[in-house]
Short mmCIF file of C-alpha atoms and ligand atoms in Angstrom, two decimals:
data_model
loop_
_atom_site.label_atom_id
_atom_site.label_comp_id
_atom_site.label_asym_id
_atom_site.label_seq_id
_atom_site.Cartn_x
_atom_site.Cartn_y
_atom_site.Cartn_z
CA MET A 644 28.65 93.16 139.09
CA GLN A 645 27.90 96.10 142.34
CA THR A 646 31.02 94.74 145.01
CA LYS A 647 31.38 96.47 148.54
CA ALA A 648 34.34 97.56 149.59
CA SER A 649 35.13 94.31 151.61
CA GLY A 650 34.81 91.48 148.85
CA ILE A 651 37.40 91.60 145.52
CA SER A 652 35.61 88.78 143.45
CA SER A 653 37.95 85.73 142.59
CA GLU A 654 37.00 86.84 139.33
CA LEU A 655 38.90 89.64 139.69
CA ARG A 656 41.95 88.67 141.41
CA SER A 657 42.51 85.81 138.72
CA ARG A 658 41.77 88.51 136.22
CA PHE A 659 44.50 90.80 138.58
CA ALA A 660 47.04 87.63 139.12
CA SER A 661 47.18 87.23 134.96
CA ALA A 662 46.86 90.60 133.54
CA ARG A 663 49.37 91.30 130.93
CA SER A 664 48.68 95.05 130.21
CA VAL A 665 46.94 97.43 132.70
CA LEU A 666 45.68 100.79 132.35
CA VAL A 667 44.68 102.87 135.15
CA LEU A 668 42.35 105.88 134.55
CA THR A 669 42.29 108.69 137.47
CA GLY A 670 40.07 111.87 138.64
CA ALA A 671 40.01 113.50 141.73
CA GLY A 672 38.12 111.02 144.22
CA VAL A 673 41.23 109.17 144.10
CA SER A 674 43.41 112.19 146.01
CA ALA A 675 39.76 112.58 147.93
CA GLU A 676 41.71 110.71 151.58
CA SER A 677 44.02 113.19 151.20
CA GLY A 678 41.88 115.68 151.23
CA VAL A 679 42.47 117.50 148.03
CA PRO A 680 38.28 118.74 147.40
CA THR A 681 36.84 116.79 144.69
CA PHE A 682 35.05 119.09 141.52
CA ARG A 683 32.14 117.60 141.34
CA GLY A 684 29.75 115.39 143.93
CA GLY A 685 26.96 115.63 146.58
CA GLY A 686 25.17 117.17 144.24
CA HIS A 687 27.25 120.30 143.70
CA THR A 688 30.59 121.47 142.16
CA THR A 689 33.31 123.41 143.75
CA LEU A 690 33.01 127.26 144.69
CA TRP A 691 35.66 129.55 145.08
CA LYS A 692 34.45 133.19 146.23
CA GLY A 693 31.01 132.70 144.82
CA MET A 694 32.41 131.56 141.81
CA PRO A 695 31.91 127.55 140.89
CA PHE A 696 35.11 126.07 139.59
CA ASN A 697 33.28 125.57 135.83
CA VAL A 698 33.59 129.28 135.29
CA LEU A 699 37.20 129.78 136.67
CA SER A 700 38.20 126.64 134.63
CA LEU A 701 37.14 128.15 131.40
CA SER A 702 39.28 128.90 128.86
CA ARG A 703 38.24 132.23 128.40
CA MET A 704 39.28 133.47 131.85
CA ILE A 705 42.72 133.34 130.48
CA GLU A 706 41.88 136.27 128.63
CA SER A 707 39.05 137.77 130.27
CA ASP A 708 40.69 137.99 133.92
CA LEU A 709 44.39 135.71 134.39
CA ALA A 710 45.19 137.57 137.80
CA ALA A 711 41.75 136.02 138.79
CA VAL A 712 42.92 132.76 137.66
CA TRP A 713 46.23 132.93 139.11
CA GLU A 714 45.02 133.64 142.45
CA TRP A 715 43.22 131.05 142.62
CA PHE A 716 45.25 128.35 141.44
CA ASN A 717 47.62 129.92 144.06
CA TYR A 718 45.17 129.04 147.07
CA ARG A 719 44.75 125.32 146.14
CA ARG A 720 48.90 125.18 145.36
CA GLY A 721 48.83 126.36 148.88
CA VAL A 722 46.63 123.67 149.99
CA LEU A 723 47.95 121.19 148.07
CA GLN A 724 51.46 121.65 149.91
CA THR A 725 50.40 120.79 152.84
CA LEU A 726 48.53 117.37 151.25
CA LYS A 727 50.49 114.15 151.03
CA PRO A 728 49.82 110.72 148.80
CA ASN A 729 47.11 108.02 150.36
CA PRO A 730 47.15 104.28 150.29
CA ALA A 731 45.25 104.33 146.35
CA HIS A 732 48.16 106.47 145.29
CA GLN A 733 51.04 103.99 146.61
CA ALA A 734 49.12 101.01 145.80
CA ILE A 735 48.78 102.30 142.20
CA ALA A 736 52.79 103.39 142.18
CA ASN A 737 53.22 99.85 143.48
CA TRP A 738 51.41 98.34 140.90
CA ARG A 739 53.77 99.54 137.95
CA ARG A 740 56.00 96.60 138.93
CA ARG A 741 53.57 93.81 139.00
CA PHE A 742 52.72 93.89 134.82
CA GLU A 743 54.30 93.70 131.77
CA GLU A 744 53.11 96.70 130.52
CA PHE A 745 51.29 99.34 132.91
CA CYS A 746 50.29 102.92 132.36
CA LEU A 747 48.91 105.39 134.83
CA VAL A 748 46.84 107.85 133.29
CA THR A 749 45.36 111.00 135.20
CA GLN A 750 43.18 114.26 134.60
CA ASN A 751 44.18 115.34 138.09
CA VAL A 752 47.10 118.29 138.37
CA ASP A 753 47.70 117.92 141.51
CA GLY A 754 51.44 115.68 141.62
CA LEU A 755 50.27 113.52 144.32
CA HIS A 756 50.83 110.48 142.02
CA HIS A 757 54.26 111.52 141.77
CA ALA A 758 54.67 112.22 144.81
CA ALA A 759 53.68 108.95 146.01
CA GLY A 760 56.59 107.06 143.23
CA SER A 761 54.97 107.20 140.06
CA VAL A 762 56.16 107.81 136.94
CA ASP A 763 55.44 108.48 133.40
CA VAL A 764 52.34 109.42 134.46
CA ILE A 765 50.14 110.47 131.74
CA GLU A 766 48.47 113.80 132.90
CA LEU A 767 45.68 114.61 130.67
CA HIS A 768 44.80 117.73 132.13
CA GLY A 769 48.43 119.20 132.69
CA ASN A 770 50.24 119.95 136.54
CA VAL A 771 49.22 123.15 138.99
CA TRP A 772 52.77 122.85 140.16
CA ARG A 773 54.15 124.18 136.70
CA GLY A 774 53.10 127.44 134.57
CA ARG A 775 53.56 128.47 130.82
CA CYS A 776 54.48 131.24 129.13
CA LEU A 777 51.69 132.67 126.70
CA GLN A 778 54.31 134.46 124.66
CA CYS A 779 56.90 132.08 123.98
CA GLY A 780 55.51 128.20 125.12
CA SER A 781 58.72 127.69 127.92
CA ARG A 782 57.60 125.59 130.96
CA TYR A 783 58.60 126.59 134.73
CA ASP A 784 57.96 124.65 137.92
CA LEU A 785 56.81 126.90 139.90
CA ARG A 786 58.27 125.72 143.01
CA ALA A 787 61.76 126.95 141.91
CA LEU A 788 60.58 129.92 140.29
CA GLY A 789 59.03 130.91 143.57
CA THR A 790 55.32 132.21 143.71
CA ARG A 791 54.61 135.88 143.64
CA GLU A 792 51.33 137.73 144.01
CA GLY A 793 49.90 139.01 140.81
CA VAL A 794 50.67 137.24 137.04
CA PRO A 795 54.10 135.84 136.79
CA SER A 796 56.21 136.55 133.81
CA CYS A 797 58.85 134.41 131.71
CA PRO A 798 62.23 134.72 132.93
CA GLU A 799 63.15 133.97 129.21
CA CYS A 800 60.73 136.68 127.38
CA GLY A 801 59.12 138.41 130.01
CA GLY A 802 55.36 137.63 128.42
CA SER A 803 52.79 136.56 131.19
CA LEU A 804 52.65 132.94 132.76
CA ARG A 805 49.32 130.62 133.17
CA PRO A 806 48.63 127.86 135.37
CA ASP A 807 49.92 125.05 132.79
CA VAL A 808 46.45 123.22 133.51
CA VAL A 809 43.78 122.69 130.18
CA LEU A 810 40.65 124.50 131.01
CA PHE A 811 37.75 123.40 129.03
CA GLY A 812 37.28 124.25 125.38
CA GLU A 813 41.37 124.28 125.43
CA MET A 814 43.34 120.89 123.33
CA LEU A 815 45.04 118.68 126.09
CA PRO A 816 48.53 118.65 125.88
CA LEU A 817 50.12 117.34 122.58
CA GLY A 818 49.75 113.44 121.88
CA ALA A 819 48.61 112.80 125.60
CA PHE A 820 45.08 111.39 123.99
CA GLU A 821 46.69 109.79 121.52
CA GLN A 822 49.19 108.22 123.77
CA ALA A 823 46.75 107.15 126.06
CA ALA A 824 43.85 105.82 123.63
CA ALA A 825 46.84 103.55 122.36
CA LYS A 826 47.22 102.15 125.62
CA ALA A 827 43.41 101.83 126.21
CA GLU A 828 42.88 100.02 123.08
CA ASN A 829 45.83 97.40 123.95
CA CYS A 830 45.14 96.92 127.80
CA ASP A 831 43.51 93.66 129.06
CA LEU A 832 42.71 94.87 132.34
CA CYS A 833 41.26 98.69 132.90
CA PHE A 834 40.61 100.39 135.98
CA VAL A 835 38.93 103.49 136.16
CA VAL A 836 38.94 105.15 139.68
CA GLY A 837 37.53 108.29 141.42
CA THR A 838 36.50 110.04 138.55
CA SER A 839 32.42 111.10 137.28
CA ALA A 840 33.49 110.10 133.88
CA LEU A 841 31.90 113.41 132.42
CA VAL A 842 34.41 114.94 131.13
CA TYR A 843 35.99 114.49 127.58
CA PRO A 844 38.35 113.06 125.94
CA ALA A 845 39.16 111.55 129.02
CA ALA A 846 36.20 109.76 129.77
CA SER A 847 36.53 108.02 126.13
CA LEU A 848 39.72 105.83 127.66
CA PRO A 849 37.31 103.17 129.14
CA GLU A 850 34.96 103.26 126.37
CA ILE A 851 38.25 102.53 124.34
CA ALA A 852 39.29 100.09 126.17
CA SER A 853 36.02 98.53 126.58
CA THR A 854 35.59 98.42 122.88
CA SER A 855 38.72 96.44 122.46
CA GLY A 856 37.80 93.44 125.26
CA ALA A 857 39.53 94.62 128.45
CA TYR A 858 37.87 93.79 131.86
CA MET A 859 36.55 96.80 133.11
CA VAL A 860 36.64 97.98 136.95
CA GLU A 861 35.27 101.45 138.25
CA VAL A 862 36.55 102.66 141.84
CA ASN A 863 34.30 105.15 143.14
CA PRO A 864 31.96 105.38 145.86
CA GLU A 865 28.96 106.32 143.65
CA ARG A 866 27.72 105.16 140.09
CA THR A 867 28.82 106.78 136.98
CA PRO A 868 27.61 107.27 133.26
CA LEU A 869 30.26 104.12 132.96
CA SER A 870 29.44 101.74 135.71
CA ASP A 871 26.94 99.84 133.17
CA LEU A 872 30.14 99.20 130.96
CA CYS A 873 31.76 97.67 133.64
CA HIS A 874 32.56 94.44 134.97
CA GLU A 875 32.83 94.88 138.35
CA VAL A 876 31.98 97.93 140.32
CA LEU A 877 33.83 98.57 143.71
CA CYS A 878 31.79 100.84 145.45
CA GLY A 879 33.65 102.74 148.16
CA PRO A 880 37.40 104.51 149.10
CA ALA A 881 39.84 104.08 146.70
CA GLY A 882 41.92 104.35 149.54
CA GLU A 883 40.58 101.71 151.42
CA ILE A 884 39.70 99.24 147.96
CA LEU A 885 42.90 99.29 145.92
CA PRO A 886 45.17 98.03 148.59
CA LEU A 887 42.76 95.22 148.58
CA LEU A 888 44.21 93.91 145.29
C1 LIG B 407 35.87 108.91 144.84
C2 LIG B 407 36.28 109.16 146.13
C3 LIG B 407 37.28 108.06 146.97
C4 LIG B 407 34.81 110.72 146.05
N1 LIG B 407 37.96 107.28 146.06
N2 LIG B 407 36.12 108.03 143.91
C5 LIG B 407 32.38 115.45 123.90
C6 LIG B 407 31.18 115.81 124.44
C7 LIG B 407 30.54 116.48 125.10
C8 LIG B 407 31.62 117.49 125.36
C9 LIG B 407 33.04 117.50 125.20
C10 LIG B 407 33.16 116.23 124.23
N3 LIG B 407 34.51 116.79 123.78
C11 LIG B 407 35.19 117.56 124.90
C12 LIG B 407 33.97 118.18 125.31
C13 LIG B 407 33.99 119.14 125.94
C14 LIG B 407 34.53 119.83 127.22
C15 LIG B 407 33.65 118.94 127.99
O1 LIG B 407 33.98 117.54 128.00
N4 LIG B 407 32.71 119.04 128.51
C16 LIG B 407 31.62 118.02 129.33
C17 LIG B 407 31.81 118.29 130.69
C18 LIG B 407 30.13 118.41 128.93
N5 LIG B 407 36.05 118.87 127.27
C19 LIG B 407 36.86 119.91 126.72
O2 LIG B 407 36.68 121.25 126.76
C20 LIG B 407 38.14 119.26 126.95
N6 LIG B 407 39.06 119.86 126.00
C21 LIG B 407 38.76 119.34 124.90
O3 LIG B 407 37.60 118.38 124.65
O4 LIG B 407 39.45 119.61 123.94
C22 LIG B 407 39.03 119.38 122.27
C23 LIG B 407 38.30 120.62 121.82
C24 LIG B 407 38.79 121.95 121.98
C25 LIG B 407 37.51 122.69 121.34
C26 LIG B 407 36.44 122.52 121.18
C27 LIG B 407 36.18 121.41 121.15
C28 LIG B 407 37.04 120.40 121.53
C29 LIG B 407 39.74 119.84 128.24
C30 LIG B 407 38.70 119.79 129.45
C31 LIG B 407 39.71 120.28 130.35
C32 LIG B 407 39.39 119.56 132.11
N7 LIG B 407 39.38 120.50 132.79
C33 LIG B 407 39.62 120.50 134.22
C34 LIG B 407 39.87 121.95 134.95
C35 LIG B 407 41.62 121.45 135.21
C36 LIG B 407 42.18 122.34 135.62
C37 LIG B 407 41.77 122.62 137.11
O5 LIG B 407 42.17 122.19 138.26
O6 LIG B 407 40.85 123.71 137.80
O7 LIG B 407 39.58 119.25 135.01
S1 LIG B 407 37.59 120.32 134.67
C38 LIG B 407 37.62 119.32 135.84
O8 LIG B 407 37.15 118.23 135.79
C39 LIG B 407 39.19 118.98 135.87
C40 LIG B 407 39.03 117.04 135.74
O9 LIG B 407 40.18 116.57 135.96
C41 LIG B 407 37.89 117.37 135.13
C42 LIG B 407 37.30 115.45 135.93
O10 LIG B 407 36.83 115.27 136.65
P1 LIG B 407 37.00 114.19 137.77
O11 LIG B 407 38.05 113.95 138.19
O12 LIG B 407 36.02 113.33 137.12
O13 LIG B 407 36.52 115.14 139.39
P2 LIG B 407 34.98 114.63 139.57
O14 LIG B 407 35.28 115.96 141.07
O15 LIG B 407 34.40 115.37 138.63
O16 LIG B 407 34.37 113.31 140.12
C43 LIG B 407 35.33 113.04 141.48
C44 LIG B 407 34.53 111.20 141.55
O17 LIG B 407 35.54 111.02 142.57
C45 LIG B 407 33.04 111.34 141.24
O18 LIG B 407 32.53 110.46 141.12
C46 LIG B 407 33.12 110.81 143.19
O19 LIG B 407 32.12 110.20 143.78
C47 LIG B 407 34.39 110.35 143.11
N8 LIG B 407 34.95 109.74 144.57
N9 LIG B 407 35.31 110.19 146.31
C48 LIG B 407 36.91 106.82 144.72
N10 LIG B 407 37.89 108.35 148.20
ZN1 LIG B 408 58.12 133.16 127.59
#
């Protein structure tokens, strides 16, 4: 079923009122109304200095040009620090108190769910505000460390830091996917919000929830490869739709 933003079905209202365990998977689209650019959409990919993000976000960039990776992420943090959570982030943060079990899984690295008050967020692709030492693995809050030009060094061992985000071809943080998959298997209502559902293994979480019998709801202005497995597709911006629930 495809619904316009204004109409939340009575079926969904009733499912929402009676759900015991809810899983929400978010992607870049949930932050779009805060002003964060999405990666894909409108037939193009995000470009920075003429290089598409899927080149800069390749794991081999860490070995081949760590300074360029830092330049890109410093630029992005500069943009992010001026931005605020939007009504979609806020609605999701409020949902935590409504359900016996609630799990928020995000592919976003922008930290806006935390800024809206969400806790225990499973961040599948890391966080742009953290750095990680390539040598000893220590993690640092980059706001506390302060930003510098070039590649920052680890205060513990002097090794090079990298942004603590998951690039293509890299493993997800230890246990993060497994934890999210267990929640997906047990949820009875699953929202998929603002993701193109093209990147795995994140995109397999709704598939797991669906196979386990959850009621599936997608919130996105565009259709995605997951739309056909959803019971309801709420077609529109997350910041307008989610507060209606
Ligand atoms: C709105 C809106 C509004 C707009 N309201 N909506 C199985 C099959 C094929 C390939 C693979 C596979 N398993 C693994 C792979 C390889 C790869 C992969 O998936 N490739 C595919 C692209 C083909 N996956 C990996 O490499 C992952 N690692 C892995 O699998 O490790 C195991 C392994 C290792 C080695 C070998 C083999 C296996 C890691 C994936 C890491 C993804 N990293 C990035 C970059 C993070 C750092 C950074 O920020 O630069 O994560 S890529 C980028 O895509 C970013 C995002 O989190 C991710 C997903 O994007 P998302 O969130 O869906 O955003 P968009 O822009 O695509 O979509 C936005 C949506 O919002 C659109 O639909 C709009 O319509 C919508 N929207 N406005 C609501 N207002
Ligand atoms: Zn170190």
